[in-house]
Amino acid sequence: VLPACLLLALLLLAPALLAQQERGLIFNLDIGELCLQSAQCKSGCCHRTSGLSLARCAPKAAETQECSPKSIYGVYYKCPCESGLTCDANKTIVGSITNSNFGVCKDPQESNRR
């Protein structure tokens, strides 16, 4: 009788366990969920609006939007650009330290066509 009950319990819990793995509690987080590192977010951007705000997963910056160059810190004030775009920003050490290394997402192919 015990093995049958155990089998029934596993069959009932399996869908819940699979759903939890798809979304994730630590990784694979959706936009708007709290995060500590960009690697946790499906979008690849853990964003905060100020030094005192909580960071949340956010979409990457689109063309002509403000951006930050990719960073080792993993939390951004401006998200990096979407795939295929480059962040035309101040990439100096001073810009990184003073948090003024923001730029604008541009299509690198656009400048080659001119």
mmCIF file of C-alpha atoms in Angstrom:
data_model
loop_
_atom_site.group_PDB
_atom_site.id
_atom_site.type_symbol
_atom_site.label_atom_id
_atom_site.label_comp_id
_atom_site.label_asym_id
_atom_site.label_seq_id
_atom_site.Cartn_x
_atom_site.Cartn_y
_atom_site.Cartn_z
ATOM 1 C CA VAL A 1 0.000 0.000 0.000
ATOM 2 C CA LEU A 2 2.836 2.417 0.805
ATOM 3 C CA PRO A 3 4.496 2.245 -2.640
ATOM 4 C CA ALA A 4 1.150 2.975 -4.348
ATOM 5 C CA CYS A 5 0.643 6.077 -2.155
ATOM 6 C CA LEU A 6 4.183 7.219 -2.882
ATOM 7 C CA LEU A 7 3.663 6.778 -6.622
ATOM 8 C CA LEU A 8 0.388 8.743 -6.472
ATOM 9 C CA ALA A 9 2.071 11.571 -4.543
ATOM 10 C CA LEU A 10 4.889 11.784 -7.100
ATOM 11 C CA LEU A 11 2.418 11.897 -9.980
ATOM 12 C CA LEU A 12 0.524 14.751 -8.335
ATOM 13 C CA LEU A 13 3.672 16.736 -7.466
ATOM 14 C CA ALA A 14 5.489 16.311 -10.797
ATOM 15 C CA PRO A 15 3.675 19.147 -12.658
ATOM 16 C CA ALA A 16 4.333 21.563 -9.788
ATOM 17 C CA LEU A 17 8.023 20.684 -9.696
ATOM 18 C CA LEU A 18 8.367 21.096 -13.471
ATOM 19 C CA ALA A 19 6.647 24.498 -13.421
ATOM 20 C CA GLN A 20 8.998 25.649 -10.674
ATOM 21 C CA GLN A 21 12.065 24.668 -12.738
ATOM 22 C CA GLU A 22 10.807 26.521 -15.836
ATOM 23 C CA ARG A 23 10.435 29.849 -14.020
ATOM 24 C CA GLY A 24 13.068 29.435 -11.361
ATOM 25 C CA LEU A 25 13.421 30.893 -7.914
ATOM 26 C CA ILE A 26 16.991 32.078 -8.387
ATOM 27 C CA PHE A 27 17.608 31.943 -12.155
ATOM 28 C CA ASN A 28 15.462 32.374 -15.253
ATOM 29 C CA LEU A 29 13.597 35.291 -13.649
ATOM 30 C CA ASP A 30 10.991 37.299 -15.550
ATOM 31 C CA ILE A 31 10.934 41.062 -16.045
ATOM 32 C CA GLY A 32 9.924 42.818 -12.826
ATOM 33 C CA GLU A 33 11.214 40.139 -10.457
ATOM 34 C CA LEU A 34 13.806 41.009 -7.805
ATOM 35 C CA CYS A 35 17.409 40.077 -8.668
ATOM 36 C CA LEU A 36 20.985 40.426 -7.446
ATOM 37 C CA GLN A 37 22.846 39.722 -10.717
ATOM 38 C CA SER A 38 21.972 40.014 -14.405
ATOM 39 C CA ALA A 39 22.758 36.312 -14.870
ATOM 40 C CA GLN A 40 19.569 35.564 -12.912
ATOM 41 C CA CYS A 41 17.321 37.328 -15.441
ATOM 42 C CA LYS A 42 15.944 35.860 -18.657
ATOM 43 C CA SER A 43 16.576 39.268 -20.250
ATOM 44 C CA GLY A 44 20.168 39.449 -19.029
ATOM 45 C CA CYS A 45 19.657 42.778 -17.233
ATOM 46 C CA CYS A 46 19.283 43.296 -13.483
ATOM 47 C CA HIS A 47 18.373 47.012 -13.249
ATOM 48 C CA ARG A 48 18.107 49.519 -10.398
ATOM 49 C CA THR A 49 16.971 53.136 -10.628
ATOM 50 C CA SER A 50 19.172 54.423 -7.774
ATOM 51 C CA GLY A 51 21.769 53.235 -5.296
ATOM 52 C CA LEU A 52 19.077 52.676 -2.664
ATOM 53 C CA SER A 53 16.464 50.971 -4.854
ATOM 54 C CA LEU A 54 15.906 47.243 -5.179
ATOM 55 C CA ALA A 55 17.131 45.746 -8.426
ATOM 56 C CA ARG A 56 14.644 44.052 -10.738
ATOM 57 C CA CYS A 57 14.930 42.215 -14.029
ATOM 58 C CA ALA A 58 14.337 44.575 -16.955
ATOM 59 C CA PRO A 59 14.387 44.348 -20.756
ATOM 60 C CA LYS A 60 17.611 45.204 -22.551
ATOM 61 C CA ALA A 61 17.830 48.641 -24.172
ATOM 62 C CA ALA A 62 16.540 49.015 -27.732
ATOM 63 C CA GLU A 63 18.022 51.158 -30.504
ATOM 64 C CA THR A 64 18.267 54.884 -29.539
ATOM 65 C CA GLN A 65 17.634 54.116 -25.832
ATOM 66 C CA GLU A 66 20.124 54.920 -23.082
ATOM 67 C CA CYS A 67 22.443 52.065 -22.161
ATOM 68 C CA SER A 68 25.449 50.989 -20.127
ATOM 69 C CA PRO A 69 28.347 48.998 -21.494
ATOM 70 C CA LYS A 70 28.402 45.394 -20.240
ATOM 71 C CA SER A 71 29.882 45.265 -16.768
ATOM 72 C CA ILE A 72 31.376 42.703 -14.422
ATOM 73 C CA TYR A 73 29.202 44.014 -11.568
ATOM 74 C CA GLY A 74 26.032 42.495 -12.986
ATOM 75 C CA VAL A 75 23.612 45.237 -11.859
ATOM 76 C CA TYR A 76 22.911 48.218 -14.107
ATOM 77 C CA TYR A 77 21.438 51.719 -13.851
ATOM 78 C CA LYS A 78 20.838 51.523 -17.618
ATOM 79 C CA CYS A 79 20.515 48.098 -19.246
ATOM 80 C CA PRO A 80 22.968 46.960 -21.907
ATOM 81 C CA CYS A 81 21.791 46.935 -25.528
ATOM 82 C CA GLU A 82 19.779 44.216 -27.204
ATOM 83 C CA SER A 83 21.678 41.694 -29.285
ATOM 84 C CA GLY A 84 23.186 43.182 -32.445
ATOM 85 C CA LEU A 85 23.377 46.735 -31.052
ATOM 86 C CA THR A 86 26.371 48.488 -29.494
ATOM 87 C CA CYS A 87 26.413 50.947 -26.611
ATOM 88 C CA ASP A 88 28.186 54.105 -27.754
ATOM 89 C CA ALA A 89 29.340 55.247 -24.297
ATOM 90 C CA ASN A 90 32.231 56.540 -22.221
ATOM 91 C CA LYS A 91 34.079 53.279 -21.562
ATOM 92 C CA THR A 92 36.828 54.722 -19.360
ATOM 93 C CA ILE A 93 37.624 53.602 -15.825
ATOM 94 C CA VAL A 94 36.588 57.040 -14.538
ATOM 95 C CA GLY A 95 33.192 56.646 -16.241
ATOM 96 C CA SER A 96 32.712 53.283 -14.543
ATOM 97 C CA ILE A 97 33.689 54.592 -11.095
ATOM 98 C CA THR A 98 31.600 57.770 -11.294
ATOM 99 C CA ASN A 99 28.656 55.911 -12.836
ATOM 100 C CA SER A 100 28.599 58.245 -15.811
ATOM 101 C CA ASN A 101 29.390 55.691 -18.499
ATOM 102 C CA PHE A 102 25.942 55.825 -20.095
ATOM 103 C CA GLY A 103 25.457 55.978 -23.835
ATOM 104 C CA VAL A 104 22.938 55.255 -26.562
ATOM 105 C CA CYS A 105 22.283 51.950 -28.320
ATOM 106 C CA LYS A 106 23.218 52.080 -31.983
ATOM 107 C CA ASP A 107 23.138 49.635 -34.866
ATOM 108 C CA PRO A 108 26.771 49.161 -35.952
ATOM 109 C CA GLN A 109 25.587 48.282 -39.461
ATOM 110 C CA GLU A 110 23.915 51.702 -39.751
ATOM 111 C CA SER A 111 27.244 53.561 -39.480
ATOM 112 C CA ASN A 112 28.813 51.251 -42.104
ATOM 113 C CA ARG A 113 26.077 52.108 -44.644
ATOM 114 C CA ARG A 114 26.741 55.849 -44.558
#
